[in-house]
Coordinates of C-alpha atoms and ligand atoms in Angstrom, one line a residue:
X169 CA -61.0 -48.8 19.4
X170 CA -57.4 -49.2 18.0
X171 CA -56.2 -45.3 16.5
X172 CA -54.3 -45.2 13.7
X173 CA -50.9 -43.8 14.3
X174 CA -50.5 -39.7 14.1
X175 CA -48.6 -38.9 10.9
X176 CA -45.4 -36.2 11.5
X177 CA -47.0 -34.1 9.2
X178 CA -49.5 -32.7 11.9
X179 CA -46.9 -31.4 14.3
X180 CA -44.8 -30.5 11.7
X181 CA -46.0 -26.9 11.9
X182 CA -47.3 -27.0 15.2
X183 CA -46.7 -23.6 17.4
X184 CA -44.3 -24.2 19.5
X185 CA -46.8 -23.2 23.0
X186 CA -49.4 -25.9 21.6
X187 CA -46.2 -28.1 21.1
X188 CA -44.9 -27.4 24.8
X189 CA -49.2 -28.6 26.1
X190 CA -48.9 -31.5 24.1
X191 CA -46.2 -33.0 25.8
X192 CA -46.7 -32.4 29.8
X193 CA -50.3 -33.8 28.5
X194 CA -49.0 -36.9 27.1
X195 CA -46.1 -37.0 29.3
X196 CA -49.1 -36.7 31.9
X197 CA -51.4 -40.0 30.4
X198 CA -48.4 -41.9 29.9
X199 CA -47.2 -41.5 33.9
X200 CA -44.9 -43.9 35.1
X201 CA -44.5 -45.7 31.9
X202 CA -42.4 -43.3 29.9
X203 CA -39.3 -41.8 31.6
X204 CA -37.6 -39.0 29.1
X205 CA -33.8 -38.5 29.4
X206 CA -31.9 -35.5 27.9
X207 CA -28.4 -35.1 27.4
X208 CA -26.7 -31.3 27.7
X209 CA -26.2 -29.7 24.1
X210 CA -30.0 -30.0 23.2
X211 CA -32.7 -27.1 22.8
X212 CA -34.7 -25.2 26.2
X213 CA -37.4 -26.9 24.7
X214 CA -37.3 -30.3 25.1
X215 CA -34.7 -29.9 27.9
X216 CA -37.4 -29.1 30.0
X217 CA -38.8 -32.1 30.0
X218 CA -36.1 -33.9 30.5
X219 CA -37.1 -36.2 33.8
X220 CA -33.2 -36.3 33.6
X221 CA -30.4 -34.9 32.0
X222 CA -26.5 -35.9 31.7
X223 CA -23.5 -36.6 30.5
X224 CA -23.1 -40.0 28.0
X225 CA -21.8 -42.1 31.1
X226 CA -25.2 -40.9 33.2
X227 CA -27.7 -41.5 31.1
X228 CA -26.5 -44.7 30.3
X229 CA -26.6 -45.3 33.8
X230 CA -30.5 -44.0 34.2
X231 CA -31.0 -46.5 30.7
X232 CA -30.0 -48.6 33.0
X233 CA -31.2 -48.4 35.6
X234 CA -35.1 -47.4 34.5
X235 CA -38.4 -49.4 34.8
X236 CA -40.1 -47.2 32.7
X237 CA -41.1 -49.5 29.2
X238 CA -40.8 -46.3 27.2
X239 CA -37.4 -44.5 27.2
X240 CA -37.3 -41.3 25.1
X241 CA -33.8 -40.4 24.3
X242 CA -33.3 -36.3 23.7
X243 CA -30.2 -36.8 22.7
X244 CA -28.9 -38.6 19.5
X245 CA -29.1 -42.0 17.9
X246 CA -26.1 -44.0 19.4
X247 CA -27.4 -42.6 22.7
X248 CA -30.8 -44.3 22.3
X249 CA -28.8 -47.8 21.0
X250 CA -27.1 -47.7 23.7
X251 CA -29.9 -47.5 26.2
X252 CA -31.9 -50.3 23.5
X253 CA -28.4 -51.8 24.9
X254 CA -28.4 -52.0 28.8
X255 CA -32.0 -51.7 29.1
X256 CA -34.3 -55.2 29.9
X257 CA -35.8 -56.3 26.5
X258 CA -39.2 -55.7 27.4
X259 CA -38.1 -52.2 27.7
X260 CA -38.4 -49.9 23.9
X261 CA -35.6 -47.0 23.8
X262 CA -37.2 -44.0 21.1
X263 CA -35.5 -40.9 18.9
X264 CA -37.5 -38.4 18.7
X265 CA -36.0 -37.8 15.4
X266 CA -34.1 -41.1 13.3
X267 CA -32.1 -38.7 11.6
X268 CA -30.5 -37.0 14.7
X269 CA -27.3 -38.9 14.1
X270 CA -23.7 -38.0 15.9
X271 CA -21.4 -36.5 12.3
X272 CA -18.2 -37.7 14.4
X273 CA -20.0 -41.3 15.4
X274 CA -19.8 -41.6 11.4
X275 CA -16.3 -40.9 11.3
X276 CA -15.6 -44.8 12.0
X277 CA -17.7 -47.9 10.2
X278 CA -17.3 -51.4 11.0
X279 CA -16.3 -52.1 7.8
X280 CA -13.3 -49.6 7.4
X281 CA -12.5 -50.8 11.4
X282 CA -12.6 -54.4 10.4
X283 CA -9.8 -53.5 7.4
X284 CA -7.8 -51.9 9.8
X285 CA -7.3 -55.2 11.3
X286 CA -6.6 -57.1 8.5
X287 CA -4.0 -54.8 7.9
X288 CA -2.1 -54.7 11.2
X289 CA -2.5 -57.8 11.2
X290 CA 0.3 -58.4 9.3
X291 CA 2.6 -56.3 11.2
X292 CA 1.0 -58.0 14.0
X293 CA -0.8 -60.3 16.0
X294 CA -3.7 -57.9 16.6
X295 CA -6.3 -59.8 18.8
X296 CA -3.3 -60.7 20.8
X297 CA -1.4 -56.8 20.9
X298 CA -4.0 -54.5 20.9
X299 CA -7.4 -53.3 23.3
X300 CA -10.2 -52.3 20.5
X301 CA -11.6 -49.3 22.9
X302 CA -14.3 -47.2 20.8
X303 CA -16.2 -43.8 22.6
X304 CA -19.6 -44.2 23.4
X305 CA -19.8 -41.3 20.3
X306 CA -20.0 -45.2 17.9
X307 CA -22.7 -47.1 16.4
X308 CA -23.5 -50.9 18.2
X309 CA -21.6 -53.1 15.9
X310 CA -18.2 -50.8 16.7
X311 CA -18.7 -51.6 20.4
X312 CA -19.8 -55.1 19.3
X313 CA -16.4 -55.4 17.6
X314 CA -14.6 -53.9 20.8
X315 CA -17.0 -56.4 22.5
X316 CA -15.8 -59.6 20.6
X317 CA -11.9 -58.7 20.3
X318 CA -11.1 -58.0 24.1
X319 CA -11.6 -54.0 23.7
X320 CA -13.6 -51.8 25.8
X321 CA -16.7 -48.6 25.3
X322 CA -14.9 -45.3 27.2
X323 CA -16.5 -41.9 27.6
X324 CA -15.4 -38.1 27.8
X325 CA -15.7 -39.3 31.8
X326 CA -13.7 -42.3 31.9
X327 CA -11.6 -42.7 28.8
X328 CA -7.9 -41.8 31.1
X329 CA -9.1 -45.3 33.9
X330 CA -11.0 -47.2 30.5
X331 CA -7.0 -46.5 28.4
X332 CA -5.7 -48.1 31.5
X333 CA -7.8 -51.3 32.2
X334 CA -7.2 -51.8 27.8
X335 CA -3.2 -50.8 28.6
X336 CA -4.1 -53.6 31.3
X337 CA -5.2 -56.2 29.1
X338 CA -2.1 -55.3 25.9
X339 CA 0.3 -53.1 25.0
X340 CA -1.1 -51.3 22.6
X341 CA -4.6 -49.8 22.0
X342 CA -6.1 -48.5 18.6
X343 CA -8.8 -45.5 19.4
X344 CA -11.8 -44.6 18.1
X345 CA -13.4 -42.2 16.3
X346 CA -12.6 -39.6 18.3
X347 CA -8.4 -38.5 17.5
X348 CA -8.8 -35.3 20.1
X349 CA -10.5 -37.2 23.2
X350 CA -7.5 -40.2 22.5
X351 CA -4.9 -37.9 22.3
X352 CA -5.8 -35.8 25.5
X353 CA -6.5 -38.8 27.4
X354 CA -3.6 -40.4 26.5
X355 CA -1.1 -37.3 27.0
X356 CA -2.4 -37.0 31.0
X357 CA -1.9 -40.9 31.6
X358 CA 1.9 -39.8 30.2
X359 CA 2.0 -41.7 26.9
X360 CA 4.5 -38.9 24.8
X361 CA 2.5 -37.4 21.4
X362 CA 5.1 -39.2 19.1
X363 CA 3.8 -43.0 20.6
X364 CA 0.0 -42.3 19.8
X365 CA 0.1 -41.3 16.0
X366 CA -3.2 -40.7 13.7
X367 CA -4.1 -43.9 11.7
X368 CA -5.7 -43.0 8.7
X369 CA -8.4 -45.5 7.6
X370 CA -8.1 -44.4 4.0
X371 CA -5.2 -45.0 4.0
X372 CA -2.7 -48.1 3.9
X373 CA -1.7 -49.4 6.9
X374 CA -3.3 -46.5 8.1
X375 CA -1.3 -44.0 5.8
X376 CA 1.9 -44.8 8.7
X377 CA 5.3 -46.5 8.8
X378 CA 6.1 -49.4 9.9
X379 CA 8.6 -48.3 12.7
X380 CA 5.5 -45.5 13.5
X381 CA 3.3 -48.8 14.3
X382 CA 5.9 -50.5 15.9
X383 CA 6.7 -47.6 18.3
X384 CA 2.4 -46.5 19.1
X385 CA 1.2 -47.4 22.2
X386 CA -2.1 -45.5 20.9
X387 CA -3.5 -45.4 17.4
X388 CA -6.0 -42.7 17.4
X389 CA -8.9 -42.5 14.6
X390 CA -8.7 -39.9 12.1
X391 CA -12.1 -38.4 13.7
X392 CA -13.2 -35.9 15.3
X393 CA -16.1 -33.6 15.9
X394 CA -16.9 -30.7 14.1
X395 CA -18.1 -29.1 16.1
X396 CA -15.5 -28.8 19.2
X397 CA -13.0 -28.7 16.3
X398 CA -14.2 -25.2 15.8
X399 CA -12.5 -24.2 19.3
X400 CA -8.8 -22.6 18.7
X401 CA -6.0 -21.7 20.7
X402 CA -6.0 -18.4 19.8
X403 CA -9.5 -17.8 21.7
X404 CA -8.2 -18.6 24.7
X405 CA -5.0 -16.3 24.7
X406 CA -7.8 -13.9 23.6
X407 CA -9.9 -13.9 26.9
X408 CA -6.9 -14.0 28.1
X409 CA -5.6 -11.3 27.6
X410 CA -8.5 -9.4 28.4
X411 CA -9.8 -11.6 31.7
X412 CA -6.5 -12.6 33.7
X413 CA -8.2 -13.9 35.7
X414 CA -10.9 -15.7 34.2
X415 CA -10.6 -19.3 33.7
X416 CA -11.0 -21.3 31.1
X417 CA -12.6 -24.8 31.0
X418 CA -12.9 -26.9 27.7
X419 CA -14.8 -30.2 26.7
X420 CA -12.1 -33.3 25.7
X421 CA -12.8 -33.7 21.4
X422 CA -11.4 -29.7 21.3
X423 CA -8.4 -29.6 19.7
X424 CA -5.5 -30.4 21.7
X425 CA -3.7 -26.7 21.8
X426 CA -7.5 -26.0 23.6
X427 CA -7.4 -28.8 26.1
X428 CA -3.9 -27.7 27.3
X429 CA -4.4 -23.8 27.7
X430 CA -7.2 -24.6 29.3
X431 CA -7.9 -24.7 33.0
X432 CA -10.1 -27.9 33.0
X433 CA -11.2 -30.5 31.1
X434 CA -13.7 -32.7 31.3
X435 CA -17.4 -34.2 30.0
X436 CA -20.4 -31.8 30.1
X437 CA -22.0 -33.4 33.2
X438 CA -18.3 -32.1 34.4
X439 CA -18.1 -28.5 33.0
X440 CA -21.4 -27.9 33.6
X441 CA -21.2 -29.2 38.3
X442 CA -17.5 -27.3 38.1
X443 CA -19.0 -23.5 37.1
X444 CA -22.1 -23.9 39.1
X445 CA -19.9 -24.7 42.1
X446 CA -17.8 -21.8 41.1
X447 CA -17.5 -19.2 43.6
X448 CA -19.5 -16.2 42.7
X449 CA -18.2 -13.1 40.4
X450 CA -15.4 -15.6 38.6
X451 CA -15.6 -15.6 35.0
X452 CA -16.1 -18.4 32.1
X453 CA -14.4 -19.0 29.0
X454 CA -16.5 -22.5 27.6
X455 CA -15.3 -24.7 25.4
X456 CA -18.5 -26.9 24.1
X457 CA -21.5 -26.2 22.4
X458 CA -23.5 -23.7 22.2
X459 CA -27.3 -24.5 24.1
X460 CA -25.3 -26.0 26.8
X461 CA -23.0 -22.3 26.9
X462 CA -25.6 -20.6 26.9
X463 CA -28.3 -22.5 29.3
X464 CA -25.3 -22.8 31.8
X465 CA -24.6 -18.4 31.6
X466 CA -28.4 -17.8 32.2
X467 CA -28.1 -19.5 35.2
X468 CA -25.6 -18.5 36.5
X469 CA -26.2 -14.5 35.4
X470 CA -28.2 -14.8 39.5
X471 CA -25.5 -15.8 40.8
X472 CA -23.4 -12.9 39.8
X473 CA -20.8 -15.9 37.4
X474 CA -19.9 -14.6 34.3
X475 CA -19.9 -17.0 31.9
X476 CA -19.1 -16.6 28.2
X477 CA -18.8 -19.3 24.8
X478 CA -15.5 -19.9 23.1
X479 CA -15.7 -19.3 19.6
X480 CA -17.3 -16.3 18.2
X481 CA -18.9 -19.6 15.4
X482 CA -21.8 -19.9 16.3
X483 CA -21.3 -23.8 17.1
X484 CA -24.6 -25.9 17.6
X485 CA -25.2 -29.4 17.3
X486 CA -26.7 -29.7 14.0
X487 CA -27.8 -33.0 14.8
X488 CA -28.6 -32.7 18.6
X489 CA -30.7 -29.8 17.6
X490 CA -33.4 -32.1 15.0
X491 CA -35.2 -33.3 18.6
X492 CA -37.6 -30.4 18.6
X493 CA -41.0 -29.6 20.3
X494 CA -43.1 -30.8 17.5
X495 CA -40.7 -34.6 17.4
X496 CA -41.1 -35.0 20.8
X497 CA -45.1 -33.3 20.8
X498 CA -45.4 -36.6 17.9
X499 CA -43.8 -38.9 19.7
X500 CA -45.4 -38.7 22.8
X501 CA -48.8 -38.3 21.6
X502 CA -48.5 -41.6 19.7
X503 CA -46.6 -43.4 22.9
X504 CA -50.0 -42.2 24.7
X505 CA -52.5 -43.6 22.2
X506 CA -50.2 -46.7 22.5
X507 CA -48.3 -46.2 19.2
X508 CA -44.6 -46.8 18.9
X509 CA -42.7 -44.6 16.8
X510 CA -38.9 -44.3 16.2
X511 CA -38.7 -47.2 18.0
X512 CA -33.9 -47.9 18.0
X513 CA -33.8 -51.6 18.3
X514 CA -29.7 -53.6 18.3
X515 CA -29.4 -56.7 17.2
X516 CA -29.8 -59.5 19.4
X517 CA -26.6 -60.7 18.2
X518 CA -24.9 -57.5 18.2
X519 CA -26.3 -56.3 21.5
X520 CA -25.2 -58.8 23.3
X521 CA -21.4 -58.1 22.3
X522 CA -21.5 -54.1 22.0
X523 CA -23.4 -55.1 26.2
X524 CA -20.0 -57.2 27.0
X525 CA -18.2 -53.8 26.1
X526 CA -20.3 -51.5 27.7
X527 CA -20.5 -53.9 30.5
X528 CA -16.9 -54.0 30.9
X529 CA -17.1 -50.2 31.5
X530 CA -19.4 -49.4 33.4
X531 CA -17.6 -52.4 35.7
X532 CA -14.7 -50.7 35.5
X533 CA -16.0 -47.4 36.2
Ligands
13P237 P1 -20.7 -36.2 26.5 O1 -20.6 -37.8 27.0 O2 -19.5 -34.9 27.6 O3 -21.5 -35.4 27.6 O4 -20.2 -35.8 25.7 C1 -21.4 -36.1 24.8 C2 -20.8 -35.4 23.3 O5 -20.7 -36.1 23.0 C3 -19.8 -34.7 23.4 O6 -20.0 -34.2 21.9
SF4_238 FE1 -21.3 -35.5 17.9 FE2 -20.2 -33.7 18.0 FE3 -23.0 -33.5 17.9 FE4 -21.1 -34.9 20.5 S1 -21.2 -32.4 19.1 S2 -23.0 -35.7 19.7 S3 -20.1 -35.4 19.1 S4 -21.5 -34.4 16.6

């Protein structure tokens, strides 16, 4: 007999231990029908249930490769969208809490990008001159925009390579929504800072002069990650004064000065790999989200490595944190009963164009 969908209210106040047991039981019942993909910023109470963990690039590859009927994403909205776009039509992508968005992704939207294109078209032939490049932290319709206009997607791992691809197509790049990733990646390619002006979509002509636009190699969208924006160059100066032998590693969403003063800059997967492989006795200052850093610090302790968070204020990604054991238990129990909740489905025409831009990235990286 068909049962009714279980309401989240029944899980809202469930105890953590109870949720843990329910997750394990439902996961066992679903077996190979289910794959759980977990981003490194997830809280431990759900991260431990992931079949695969990774950064955005690694997880998107897993989503494209899995045969599972249900792909449950422990991450944020754009990640579940990518899983839907890259998986087969009969596979179902699920986000346990629909309010888990990415505030940086929300800093660009299609209306503003289209308006920017119209404004830039007054000055130059957009489709012949500019390659749109969107960070994977963006909505599916922006990826579709890139697919339609000869553009591409990048992640924190492959941004410099995707910029190279973009410049091989056209002379300029419109990079959105993260100015920090765009600036750092452009700088690593040798592009002078003055040729990477910030394009403010809320100002006429991005707030730039005709001269600045004509001279630009990369137009950097005025967007950033509120979590990484909290890291400061002064945090690194203080650390180096106290621990001259210490090493600094940061995520490229951090401000330019932080990246410039770090020993290493890279994706979440790169950060974990680098510190994991470092010699015993090393000391690290890490500039990325708190859940990742806390977990890494615990794991490194027995190996005699000291891992320290870059900021003195809490820099947790509050939207990543919305995926908690209660939501995961609720999602999986429903699936085990044959009820799909919180499916993320991108409209077919949009998905097709977004897939084009994502596939260009996967092929080029
Ligand atoms: P990674 O792809 O490096 O995991 O980054 C994703 C993200 O949202 C960082 O804030
Ligand atoms: Fe988005 Fe920043 Fe959270 Fe990453 S850490 S998901 S960029 S808000």
